[in-house]
Amino acid sequence: MVTYDTKKNSWHCPCARTKRSCPHKYVAKWHLFQTHRELFRKVRSTEEGKHLSTATEDKDSNDEAELGSQLYPPKDIQKLKDITMYIYKYKKLPAVLPEHLRLPSMEKEYPRHLIPEELMCQHCPGNVPLSDPVLITQKAKILTNLCIVQDVSTYCKSCHQCGAQYRYQEWKDGLHNFNDHVLLSLPLCLTIRNMLQVHTAVSRVIEYLELTTGQRFPSADTVLQGYLHFEALTEHDYQYSCMTCGDHPPVVIMDLHKKGAFHLSVSDLPQPPVDFNGEVDVEHFWEALSMEKIGRGFVSSK
């Protein structure tokens, strides 16, 4: 007998593993499609698209979440830009976090079901309700200074009218969602920032955390990308002021030029546009860089 869990959007048949297809499931899907078509949504879960280190990868994570007729995360470049820009504009963290969110605590309990807080579409005029939450994964992990919280469920929503998609990105819970599968606690993000400021590599931070917690963390690259995602969404107060040029010097020189030098042929560098006058819009530059880092939460850096 084939069963369908509408809450988890999963199919089960005695002849096949939970996340594998079989003829019985196909027949059951066809039958339900004919009799209860409203049950069907059609979006692949991010379970099969995300790649973590061997220690944290769910090898059987290729079930499909379903969200209208759209994929999540979207494959269309413009839709990716739209969801990234929405997060960049409306989900930023303040430069100074409240103290209860900055300090690690053994008593802190994180939510296990992470659902987008939006109820109405933020792009459509009027009050257009979003879809019900759709499960992305039940195997997400929250990385903290003290442990790894396992088996966390993340969800997404979509607008049936414009197709906009929404995911959980709420810093007030003390969490930073990187890619729906790996989330970092805010104290851990601040710990990584402080360690980098005293010249400690992220890989060393991961080694320290693994020795302290006795648990195996995702790869250093995954954690680094998650941390950079956090910084891209954080407001920053820059205090730098040049004694000659003031608060906004046209050029900032590194302490040693050789630190920024590497072997690269000049012929390998792309030519600037013909109308380039040597000036760079610094706000546009940092926005583009932040958007790229936020986009890593939807596409692999590999």
PDB file of C-alpha atoms in Angstrom:
ATOM      1  CA  MET A   1       0.000   0.000   0.000  1.00  0.00           C
ATOM      2  CA  VAL A   2       1.347   3.427  -0.986  1.00  0.00           C
ATOM      3  CA  THR A   3       0.889   6.301   1.468  1.00  0.00           C
ATOM      4  CA  TYR A   4       1.307  10.049   0.919  1.00  0.00           C
ATOM      5  CA  ASP A   5       2.185  12.444   3.767  1.00  0.00           C
ATOM      6  CA  THR A   6       0.767  15.849   2.804  1.00  0.00           C
ATOM      7  CA  LYS A   7       2.566  17.618   5.651  1.00  0.00           C
ATOM      8  CA  LYS A   8       6.035  16.352   4.734  1.00  0.00           C
ATOM      9  CA  ASN A   9       5.191  15.973   1.050  1.00  0.00           C
ATOM     10  CA  SER A  10       6.650  12.455   0.980  1.00  0.00           C
ATOM     11  CA  TRP A  11       5.628   9.111  -0.547  1.00  0.00           C
ATOM     12  CA  HIS A  12       6.086   5.706   1.086  1.00  0.00           C
ATOM     13  CA  CYS A  13       5.868   2.221  -0.401  1.00  0.00           C
ATOM     14  CA  PRO A  14       7.003  -1.050   1.269  1.00  0.00           C
ATOM     15  CA  CYS A  15       8.908  -2.098  -1.857  1.00  0.00           C
ATOM     16  CA  ALA A  16      11.145   0.986  -2.045  1.00  0.00           C
ATOM     17  CA  ARG A  17      13.226   3.188   0.197  1.00  0.00           C
ATOM     18  CA  THR A  18      11.627   6.393   1.418  1.00  0.00           C
ATOM     19  CA  LYS A  19      13.228   8.637  -1.174  1.00  0.00           C
ATOM     20  CA  ARG A  20      13.224   6.260  -4.139  1.00  0.00           C
ATOM     21  CA  SER A  21      10.589   5.896  -6.837  1.00  0.00           C
ATOM     22  CA  CYS A  22       8.783   2.690  -7.795  1.00  0.00           C
ATOM     23  CA  PRO A  23       5.903   1.697 -10.126  1.00  0.00           C
ATOM     24  CA  HIS A  24       3.454   1.657  -7.217  1.00  0.00           C
ATOM     25  CA  LYS A  25       4.254   5.264  -6.342  1.00  0.00           C
ATOM     26  CA  TYR A  26       3.814   6.284  -9.973  1.00  0.00           C
ATOM     27  CA  VAL A  27       0.372   4.656 -10.120  1.00  0.00           C
ATOM     28  CA  ALA A  28      -0.636   6.253  -6.808  1.00  0.00           C
ATOM     29  CA  LYS A  29       0.518   9.677  -8.008  1.00  0.00           C
ATOM     30  CA  TRP A  30      -1.457   9.280 -11.223  1.00  0.00           C
ATOM     31  CA  HIS A  31      -4.566   8.263  -9.272  1.00  0.00           C
ATOM     32  CA  LEU A  32      -4.321  11.210  -6.863  1.00  0.00           C
ATOM     33  CA  PHE A  33      -3.623  13.561  -9.738  1.00  0.00           C
ATOM     34  CA  GLN A  34      -6.902  12.488 -11.312  1.00  0.00           C
ATOM     35  CA  THR A  35      -8.972  12.617  -8.120  1.00  0.00           C
ATOM     36  CA  HIS A  36      -7.251  15.228  -5.887  1.00  0.00           C
ATOM     37  CA  ARG A  37      -5.222  17.427  -8.195  1.00  0.00           C
ATOM     38  CA  GLU A  38      -4.976  20.207  -5.593  1.00  0.00           C
ATOM     39  CA  LEU A  39      -2.554  18.056  -3.575  1.00  0.00           C
ATOM     40  CA  PHE A  40       0.106  18.348  -6.229  1.00  0.00           C
ATOM     41  CA  ARG A  41       2.754  21.001  -6.270  1.00  0.00           C
ATOM     42  CA  LYS A  42       5.853  20.658  -8.370  1.00  0.00           C
ATOM     43  CA  VAL A  43       9.103  21.888  -6.946  1.00  0.00           C
ATOM     44  CA  ARG A  44      12.264  19.958  -6.339  1.00  0.00           C
ATOM     45  CA  SER A  45      13.635  20.174  -2.826  1.00  0.00           C
ATOM     46  CA  THR A  46      17.004  21.767  -2.309  1.00  0.00           C
ATOM     47  CA  GLU A  47      18.005  18.463  -0.723  1.00  0.00           C
ATOM     48  CA  GLU A  48      19.440  17.226  -4.006  1.00  0.00           C
ATOM     49  CA  GLY A  49      21.081  20.473  -5.030  1.00  0.00           C
ATOM     50  CA  LYS A  50      23.223  21.274  -2.009  1.00  0.00           C
ATOM     51  CA  HIS A  51      26.640  19.756  -1.495  1.00  0.00           C
ATOM     52  CA  LEU A  52      28.131  19.616   1.977  1.00  0.00           C
ATOM     53  CA  SER A  53      31.187  17.837   3.236  1.00  0.00           C
ATOM     54  CA  THR A  54      31.054  14.042   3.493  1.00  0.00           C
ATOM     55  CA  ALA A  55      30.459  14.243   7.218  1.00  0.00           C
ATOM     56  CA  THR A  56      27.275  16.304   6.851  1.00  0.00           C
ATOM     57  CA  GLU A  57      25.825  15.260   3.518  1.00  0.00           C
ATOM     58  CA  ASP A  58      22.548  13.357   3.463  1.00  0.00           C
ATOM     59  CA  LYS A  59      23.261  10.718   0.815  1.00  0.00           C
ATOM     60  CA  ASP A  60      19.601   9.975   0.212  1.00  0.00           C
ATOM     61  CA  SER A  61      18.495  13.594   0.084  1.00  0.00           C
ATOM     62  CA  ASN A  62      16.900  13.755  -3.323  1.00  0.00           C
ATOM     63  CA  ASP A  63      13.206  13.972  -2.572  1.00  0.00           C
ATOM     64  CA  GLU A  64      11.090  16.631  -4.150  1.00  0.00           C
ATOM     65  CA  ALA A  65       9.450  19.498  -2.329  1.00  0.00           C
ATOM     66  CA  GLU A  66       6.625  20.966  -4.333  1.00  0.00           C
ATOM     67  CA  LEU A  67       5.753  24.639  -4.783  1.00  0.00           C
ATOM     68  CA  GLY A  68       3.331  25.400  -7.590  1.00  0.00           C
ATOM     69  CA  SER A  69       5.069  24.811 -10.919  1.00  0.00           C
ATOM     70  CA  GLN A  70       8.389  26.351  -9.844  1.00  0.00           C
ATOM     71  CA  LEU A  71      11.719  25.026  -8.691  1.00  0.00           C
ATOM     72  CA  TYR A  72      13.197  26.052  -5.370  1.00  0.00           C
ATOM     73  CA  PRO A  73      15.737  27.471  -5.440  1.00  0.00           C
ATOM     74  CA  PRO A  74      14.819  28.875  -8.858  1.00  0.00           C
ATOM     75  CA  LYS A  75      17.024  28.109 -11.843  1.00  0.00           C
ATOM     76  CA  ASP A  76      15.990  31.258 -13.692  1.00  0.00           C
ATOM     77  CA  ILE A  77      18.685  33.932 -13.293  1.00  0.00           C
ATOM     78  CA  GLN A  78      16.223  36.802 -12.933  1.00  0.00           C
ATOM     79  CA  LYS A  79      14.240  34.984 -10.237  1.00  0.00           C
ATOM     80  CA  LEU A  80      17.478  34.280  -8.371  1.00  0.00           C
ATOM     81  CA  LYS A  81      18.336  37.978  -8.550  1.00  0.00           C
ATOM     82  CA  ASP A  82      14.874  38.910  -7.288  1.00  0.00           C
ATOM     83  CA  ILE A  83      14.956  36.639  -4.232  1.00  0.00           C
ATOM     84  CA  THR A  84      18.552  37.675  -3.489  1.00  0.00           C
ATOM     85  CA  MET A  85      17.715  41.380  -3.754  1.00  0.00           C
ATOM     86  CA  TYR A  86      14.699  40.936  -1.470  1.00  0.00           C
ATOM     87  CA  ILE A  87      16.876  39.318   1.196  1.00  0.00           C
ATOM     88  CA  TYR A  88      19.541  42.011   0.744  1.00  0.00           C
ATOM     89  CA  LYS A  89      17.037  44.850   1.175  1.00  0.00           C
ATOM     90  CA  TYR A  90      14.733  43.529   3.883  1.00  0.00           C
ATOM     91  CA  LYS A  91      16.617  40.931   5.934  1.00  0.00           C
ATOM     92  CA  LYS A  92      19.695  42.851   7.047  1.00  0.00           C
ATOM     93  CA  LEU A  93      21.135  42.493  10.533  1.00  0.00           C
ATOM     94  CA  PRO A  94      21.952  45.609  12.579  1.00  0.00           C
ATOM     95  CA  ALA A  95      25.576  46.625  13.078  1.00  0.00           C
ATOM     96  CA  VAL A  96      25.232  46.040  16.830  1.00  0.00           C
ATOM     97  CA  LEU A  97      23.190  43.018  17.878  1.00  0.00           C
ATOM     98  CA  PRO A  98      21.292  42.827  21.186  1.00  0.00           C
ATOM     99  CA  GLU A  99      23.414  41.288  23.924  1.00  0.00           C
ATOM    100  CA  HIS A 100      21.178  38.239  24.361  1.00  0.00           C
ATOM    101  CA  LEU A 101      21.833  37.345  20.709  1.00  0.00           C
ATOM    102  CA  ARG A 102      25.583  37.938  20.816  1.00  0.00           C
ATOM    103  CA  LEU A 103      26.623  35.679  23.673  1.00  0.00           C
ATOM    104  CA  PRO A 104      26.566  31.854  23.504  1.00  0.00           C
ATOM    105  CA  SER A 105      24.432  30.126  26.123  1.00  0.00           C
ATOM    106  CA  MET A 106      23.899  26.502  27.105  1.00  0.00           C
ATOM    107  CA  GLU A 107      20.273  27.346  27.902  1.00  0.00           C
ATOM    108  CA  LYS A 108      19.485  28.749  24.465  1.00  0.00           C
ATOM    109  CA  GLU A 109      16.868  26.717  22.587  1.00  0.00           C
ATOM    110  CA  TYR A 110      16.516  27.204  18.855  1.00  0.00           C
ATOM    111  CA  PRO A 111      13.286  26.580  16.927  1.00  0.00           C
ATOM    112  CA  ARG A 112      13.180  23.267  15.070  1.00  0.00           C
ATOM    113  CA  HIS A 113      10.717  24.334  12.362  1.00  0.00           C
ATOM    114  CA  LEU A 114      11.936  27.382  10.474  1.00  0.00           C
ATOM    115  CA  ILE A 115       9.109  28.921   8.448  1.00  0.00           C
ATOM    116  CA  PRO A 116       9.195  32.245   6.545  1.00  0.00           C
ATOM    117  CA  GLU A 117       7.348  34.902   8.529  1.00  0.00           C
ATOM    118  CA  GLU A 118       5.805  36.524   5.424  1.00  0.00           C
ATOM    119  CA  LEU A 119       2.077  35.905   5.049  1.00  0.00           C
ATOM    120  CA  MET A 120       1.400  38.171   2.058  1.00  0.00           C
ATOM    121  CA  CYS A 121       3.426  38.708  -1.103  1.00  0.00           C
ATOM    122  CA  GLN A 122       5.706  41.706  -0.709  1.00  0.00           C
ATOM    123  CA  HIS A 123       5.842  42.344  -4.470  1.00  0.00           C
ATOM    124  CA  CYS A 124       2.206  42.179  -5.596  1.00  0.00           C
ATOM    125  CA  PRO A 125      -0.183  45.119  -5.035  1.00  0.00           C
ATOM    126  CA  GLY A 126      -2.917  44.462  -2.529  1.00  0.00           C
ATOM    127  CA  ASN A 127      -2.983  41.546  -0.119  1.00  0.00           C
ATOM    128  CA  VAL A 128      -2.017  38.445  -2.057  1.00  0.00           C
ATOM    129  CA  PRO A 129      -1.597  35.493   0.351  1.00  0.00           C
ATOM    130  CA  LEU A 130       1.376  33.192   0.000  1.00  0.00           C
ATOM    131  CA  SER A 131       1.214  29.426  -0.293  1.00  0.00           C
ATOM    132  CA  ASP A 132       1.286  27.151   2.724  1.00  0.00           C
ATOM    133  CA  PRO A 133       4.817  26.389   3.969  1.00  0.00           C
ATOM    134  CA  VAL A 134       6.507  23.697   1.891  1.00  0.00           C
ATOM    135  CA  LEU A 135       9.203  21.528   3.421  1.00  0.00           C
ATOM    136  CA  ILE A 136      12.710  21.969   1.994  1.00  0.00           C
ATOM    137  CA  THR A 137      14.528  19.549   4.282  1.00  0.00           C
ATOM    138  CA  GLN A 138      14.171  17.857   7.663  1.00  0.00           C
ATOM    139  CA  LYS A 139      17.935  17.400   7.968  1.00  0.00           C
ATOM    140  CA  ALA A 140      19.151  20.972   8.342  1.00  0.00           C
ATOM    141  CA  LYS A 141      21.818  21.688  10.970  1.00  0.00           C
ATOM    142  CA  ILE A 142      22.329  24.652  13.265  1.00  0.00           C
ATOM    143  CA  LEU A 143      26.019  25.202  14.008  1.00  0.00           C
ATOM    144  CA  THR A 144      26.738  26.791  17.384  1.00  0.00           C
ATOM    145  CA  ASN A 145      29.742  27.387  19.628  1.00  0.00           C
ATOM    146  CA  LEU A 146      28.648  24.552  21.893  1.00  0.00           C
ATOM    147  CA  CYS A 147      27.056  21.892  19.680  1.00  0.00           C
ATOM    148  CA  ILE A 148      25.352  21.074  16.395  1.00  0.00           C
ATOM    149  CA  VAL A 149      21.555  21.044  16.516  1.00  0.00           C
ATOM    150  CA  GLN A 150      20.455  18.235  14.198  1.00  0.00           C
ATOM    151  CA  ASP A 151      17.246  17.430  12.297  1.00  0.00           C
ATOM    152  CA  VAL A 152      15.950  20.958  11.854  1.00  0.00           C
ATOM    153  CA  SER A 153      13.167  21.489   9.296  1.00  0.00           C
ATOM    154  CA  THR A 154      13.282  24.455   6.909  1.00  0.00           C
ATOM    155  CA  TYR A 155      10.396  25.631   4.747  1.00  0.00           C
ATOM    156  CA  CYS A 156       9.693  27.993   1.864  1.00  0.00           C
ATOM    157  CA  LYS A 157       6.623  29.792   0.511  1.00  0.00           C
ATOM    158  CA  SER A 158       5.671  31.222  -2.870  1.00  0.00           C
ATOM    159  CA  CYS A 159       3.219  33.651  -4.429  1.00  0.00           C
ATOM    160  CA  HIS A 160       0.803  32.004  -6.860  1.00  0.00           C
ATOM    161  CA  GLN A 161       0.349  35.313  -8.683  1.00  0.00           C
ATOM    162  CA  CYS A 162       3.877  36.583  -9.410  1.00  0.00           C
ATOM    163  CA  GLY A 163       5.897  33.479  -8.539  1.00  0.00           C
ATOM    164  CA  ALA A 164       8.048  35.216  -5.899  1.00  0.00           C
ATOM    165  CA  GLN A 165       9.621  32.831  -3.400  1.00  0.00           C
ATOM    166  CA  TYR A 166      10.388  33.343   0.275  1.00  0.00           C
ATOM    167  CA  ARG A 167      12.564  31.453   2.723  1.00  0.00           C
ATOM    168  CA  TYR A 168      13.317  31.669   6.433  1.00  0.00           C
ATOM    169  CA  GLN A 169      15.791  34.497   7.181  1.00  0.00           C
ATOM    170  CA  GLU A 170      14.946  35.838  10.637  1.00  0.00           C
ATOM    171  CA  TRP A 171      17.929  36.999  12.717  1.00  0.00           C
ATOM    172  CA  LYS A 172      15.752  37.774  15.750  1.00  0.00           C
ATOM    173  CA  ASP A 173      15.720  34.042  16.524  1.00  0.00           C
ATOM    174  CA  GLY A 174      19.503  34.197  16.948  1.00  0.00           C
ATOM    175  CA  LEU A 175      20.072  32.328  13.681  1.00  0.00           C
ATOM    176  CA  HIS A 176      21.564  33.043  10.293  1.00  0.00           C
ATOM    177  CA  ASN A 177      20.257  30.896   7.446  1.00  0.00           C
ATOM    178  CA  PHE A 178      22.994  30.250   4.892  1.00  0.00           C
ATOM    179  CA  ASN A 179      21.566  27.727   2.419  1.00  0.00           C
ATOM    180  CA  ASP A 180      18.498  26.175   4.111  1.00  0.00           C
ATOM    181  CA  HIS A 181      20.648  23.174   5.062  1.00  0.00           C
ATOM    182  CA  VAL A 182      23.330  24.879   7.157  1.00  0.00           C
ATOM    183  CA  LEU A 183      22.437  27.610   9.644  1.00  0.00           C
ATOM    184  CA  LEU A 184      24.860  29.422  11.941  1.00  0.00           C
ATOM    185  CA  SER A 185      24.043  30.806  15.358  1.00  0.00           C
ATOM    186  CA  LEU A 186      24.778  34.521  15.641  1.00  0.00           C
ATOM    187  CA  PRO A 187      27.296  33.980  18.492  1.00  0.00           C
ATOM    188  CA  LEU A 188      29.210  31.606  16.200  1.00  0.00           C
ATOM    189  CA  CYS A 189      29.232  34.194  13.404  1.00  0.00           C
ATOM    190  CA  LEU A 190      30.661  36.778  15.794  1.00  0.00           C
ATOM    191  CA  THR A 191      33.213  34.259  17.076  1.00  0.00           C
ATOM    192  CA  ILE A 192      34.441  33.623  13.528  1.00  0.00           C
ATOM    193  CA  ARG A 193      34.658  37.383  12.920  1.00  0.00           C
ATOM    194  CA  ASN A 194      36.704  37.910  16.071  1.00  0.00           C
ATOM    195  CA  MET A 195      39.014  34.995  15.272  1.00  0.00           C
ATOM    196  CA  LEU A 196      39.663  36.333  11.780  1.00  0.00           C
ATOM    197  CA  GLN A 197      40.509  39.723  13.253  1.00  0.00           C
ATOM    198  CA  VAL A 198      43.293  38.087  15.284  1.00  0.00           C
ATOM    199  CA  HIS A 199      44.576  36.246  12.195  1.00  0.00           C
ATOM    200  CA  THR A 200      43.068  32.812  12.901  1.00  0.00           C
ATOM    201  CA  ALA A 201      41.921  30.912   9.806  1.00  0.00           C
ATOM    202  CA  VAL A 202      38.384  29.528   9.614  1.00  0.00           C
ATOM    203  CA  SER A 203      39.788  26.007   9.265  1.00  0.00           C
ATOM    204  CA  ARG A 204      41.479  26.435  12.663  1.00  0.00           C
ATOM    205  CA  VAL A 205      38.221  27.678  14.151  1.00  0.00           C
ATOM    206  CA  ILE A 206      36.493  24.531  12.871  1.00  0.00           C
ATOM    207  CA  GLU A 207      39.222  22.341  14.375  1.00  0.00           C
ATOM    208  CA  TYR A 208      38.746  24.086  17.717  1.00  0.00           C
ATOM    209  CA  LEU A 209      34.954  23.650  17.581  1.00  0.00           C
ATOM    210  CA  GLU A 210      35.243  19.964  16.714  1.00  0.00           C
ATOM    211  CA  LEU A 211      37.649  19.368  19.599  1.00  0.00           C
ATOM    212  CA  THR A 212      35.410  21.308  21.986  1.00  0.00           C
ATOM    213  CA  THR A 213      32.055  19.814  20.986  1.00  0.00           C
ATOM    214  CA  GLY A 214      33.189  16.333  19.950  1.00  0.00           C
ATOM    215  CA  GLN A 215      31.074  16.690  16.799  1.00  0.00           C
ATOM    216  CA  ARG A 216      32.105  16.895  13.179  1.00  0.00           C
ATOM    217  CA  PHE A 217      31.322  20.189  11.464  1.00  0.00           C
ATOM    218  CA  PRO A 218      30.790  20.867   7.752  1.00  0.00           C
ATOM    219  CA  SER A 219      33.878  21.701   5.704  1.00  0.00           C
ATOM    220  CA  ALA A 220      35.739  24.922   6.426  1.00  0.00           C
ATOM    221  CA  ASP A 221      34.721  26.248   2.996  1.00  0.00           C
ATOM    222  CA  THR A 222      31.013  25.719   3.758  1.00  0.00           C
ATOM    223  CA  VAL A 223      31.344  27.499   7.106  1.00  0.00           C
ATOM    224  CA  LEU A 224      33.362  30.310   5.502  1.00  0.00           C
ATOM    225  CA  GLN A 225      30.718  30.827   2.820  1.00  0.00           C
ATOM    226  CA  GLY A 226      28.054  30.877   5.540  1.00  0.00           C
ATOM    227  CA  TYR A 227      30.031  33.462   7.507  1.00  0.00           C
ATOM    228  CA  LEU A 228      30.557  35.670   4.428  1.00  0.00           C
ATOM    229  CA  HIS A 229      26.803  35.375   3.789  1.00  0.00           C
ATOM    230  CA  PHE A 230      26.271  36.701   7.328  1.00  0.00           C
ATOM    231  CA  GLU A 231      28.638  39.639   6.780  1.00  0.00           C
ATOM    232  CA  ALA A 232      26.987  40.491   3.455  1.00  0.00           C
ATOM    233  CA  LEU A 233      23.675  40.879   5.306  1.00  0.00           C
ATOM    234  CA  THR A 234      25.084  42.859   8.232  1.00  0.00           C
ATOM    235  CA  GLU A 235      25.101  46.638   8.440  1.00  0.00           C
ATOM    236  CA  HIS A 236      28.607  47.912   9.181  1.00  0.00           C
ATOM    237  CA  ASP A 237      29.739  51.112  10.859  1.00  0.00           C
ATOM    238  CA  TYR A 238      33.030  52.111   9.281  1.00  0.00           C
ATOM    239  CA  GLN A 239      35.170  54.314  11.522  1.00  0.00           C
ATOM    240  CA  TYR A 240      38.150  54.776   9.200  1.00  0.00           C
ATOM    241  CA  SER A 241      39.296  58.353   8.656  1.00  0.00           C
ATOM    242  CA  CYS A 242      42.438  59.490   6.836  1.00  0.00           C
ATOM    243  CA  MET A 243      44.280  62.291   8.625  1.00  0.00           C
ATOM    244  CA  THR A 244      44.812  64.020   5.266  1.00  0.00           C
ATOM    245  CA  CYS A 245      41.740  63.162   3.189  1.00  0.00           C
ATOM    246  CA  GLY A 246      39.079  62.810   5.876  1.00  0.00           C
ATOM    247  CA  ASP A 247      36.347  60.187   6.187  1.00  0.00           C
ATOM    248  CA  HIS A 248      36.162  59.191   2.526  1.00  0.00           C
ATOM    249  CA  PRO A 249      39.649  59.052   0.997  1.00  0.00           C
ATOM    250  CA  PRO A 250      39.714  58.402  -2.763  1.00  0.00           C
ATOM    251  CA  VAL A 251      42.402  55.727  -2.332  1.00  0.00           C
ATOM    252  CA  VAL A 252      43.207  53.386   0.562  1.00  0.00           C
ATOM    253  CA  ILE A 253      46.751  51.955   0.496  1.00  0.00           C
ATOM    254  CA  MET A 254      47.620  48.586   2.046  1.00  0.00           C
ATOM    255  CA  ASP A 255      50.354  48.513   4.673  1.00  0.00           C
ATOM    256  CA  LEU A 256      52.652  46.615   2.308  1.00  0.00           C
ATOM    257  CA  HIS A 257      52.122  46.494  -1.429  1.00  0.00           C
ATOM    258  CA  LYS A 258      53.731  43.067  -1.661  1.00  0.00           C
ATOM    259  CA  LYS A 259      50.981  41.541   0.476  1.00  0.00           C
ATOM    260  CA  GLY A 260      48.540  42.250  -2.319  1.00  0.00           C
ATOM    261  CA  ALA A 261      50.832  41.099  -5.126  1.00  0.00           C
ATOM    262  CA  PHE A 262      50.737  37.743  -6.893  1.00  0.00           C
ATOM    263  CA  HIS A 263      51.945  36.216 -10.125  1.00  0.00           C
ATOM    264  CA  LEU A 264      49.615  37.247 -12.924  1.00  0.00           C
ATOM    265  CA  SER A 265      50.402  38.275 -16.454  1.00  0.00           C
ATOM    266  CA  VAL A 266      49.097  41.710 -17.398  1.00  0.00           C
ATOM    267  CA  SER A 267      47.750  40.203 -20.614  1.00  0.00           C
ATOM    268  CA  ASP A 268      45.421  38.006 -18.513  1.00  0.00           C
ATOM    269  CA  LEU A 269      43.649  41.032 -17.053  1.00  0.00           C
ATOM    270  CA  PRO A 270      40.468  42.115 -18.867  1.00  0.00           C
ATOM    271  CA  GLN A 271      40.577  45.558 -20.431  1.00  0.00           C
ATOM    272  CA  PRO A 272      38.396  48.216 -18.755  1.00  0.00           C
ATOM    273  CA  PRO A 273      35.560  49.800 -20.752  1.00  0.00           C
ATOM    274  CA  VAL A 274      36.577  52.507 -23.210  1.00  0.00           C
ATOM    275  CA  ASP A 275      34.741  55.186 -21.221  1.00  0.00           C
ATOM    276  CA  PHE A 276      36.255  54.125 -17.863  1.00  0.00           C
ATOM    277  CA  ASN A 277      37.828  57.137 -16.135  1.00  0.00           C
ATOM    278  CA  GLY A 278      39.400  55.339 -13.194  1.00  0.00           C
ATOM    279  CA  GLU A 279      36.585  56.080 -10.742  1.00  0.00           C
ATOM    280  CA  VAL A 280      34.508  53.318  -9.115  1.00  0.00           C
ATOM    281  CA  ASP A 281      31.053  53.691  -7.569  1.00  0.00           C
ATOM    282  CA  VAL A 282      31.908  52.243  -4.163  1.00  0.00           C
ATOM    283  CA  GLU A 283      28.255  51.738  -3.154  1.00  0.00           C
ATOM    284  CA  HIS A 284      27.540  49.794  -6.338  1.00  0.00           C
ATOM    285  CA  PHE A 285      30.728  47.769  -5.826  1.00  0.00           C
ATOM    286  CA  TRP A 286      29.834  46.682  -2.285  1.00  0.00           C
ATOM    287  CA  GLU A 287      26.227  45.985  -3.249  1.00  0.00           C
ATOM    288  CA  ALA A 288      27.365  43.737  -6.115  1.00  0.00           C
ATOM    289  CA  LEU A 289      29.801  41.926  -3.807  1.00  0.00           C
ATOM    290  CA  SER A 290      27.135  41.459  -1.131  1.00  0.00           C
ATOM    291  CA  MET A 291      24.637  40.163  -3.689  1.00  0.00           C
ATOM    292  CA  GLU A 292      27.185  37.624  -4.912  1.00  0.00           C
ATOM    293  CA  LYS A 293      27.795  36.333  -1.381  1.00  0.00           C
ATOM    294  CA  ILE A 294      24.071  36.164  -0.620  1.00  0.00           C
ATOM    295  CA  GLY A 295      23.564  34.255  -3.854  1.00  0.00           C
ATOM    296  CA  ARG A 296      25.864  31.530  -2.508  1.00  0.00           C
ATOM    297  CA  GLY A 297      22.954  30.513  -0.328  1.00  0.00           C
ATOM    298  CA  PHE A 298      21.150  29.327  -3.460  1.00  0.00           C
ATOM    299  CA  VAL A 299      23.902  28.100  -5.780  1.00  0.00           C
ATOM    300  CA  SER A 300      27.104  26.196  -5.098  1.00  0.00           C
ATOM    301  CA  SER A 301      30.441  28.014  -5.153  1.00  0.00           C
ATOM    302  CA  LYS A 302      32.040  25.034  -6.882  1.00  0.00           C
TER     303      LYS A 302
END
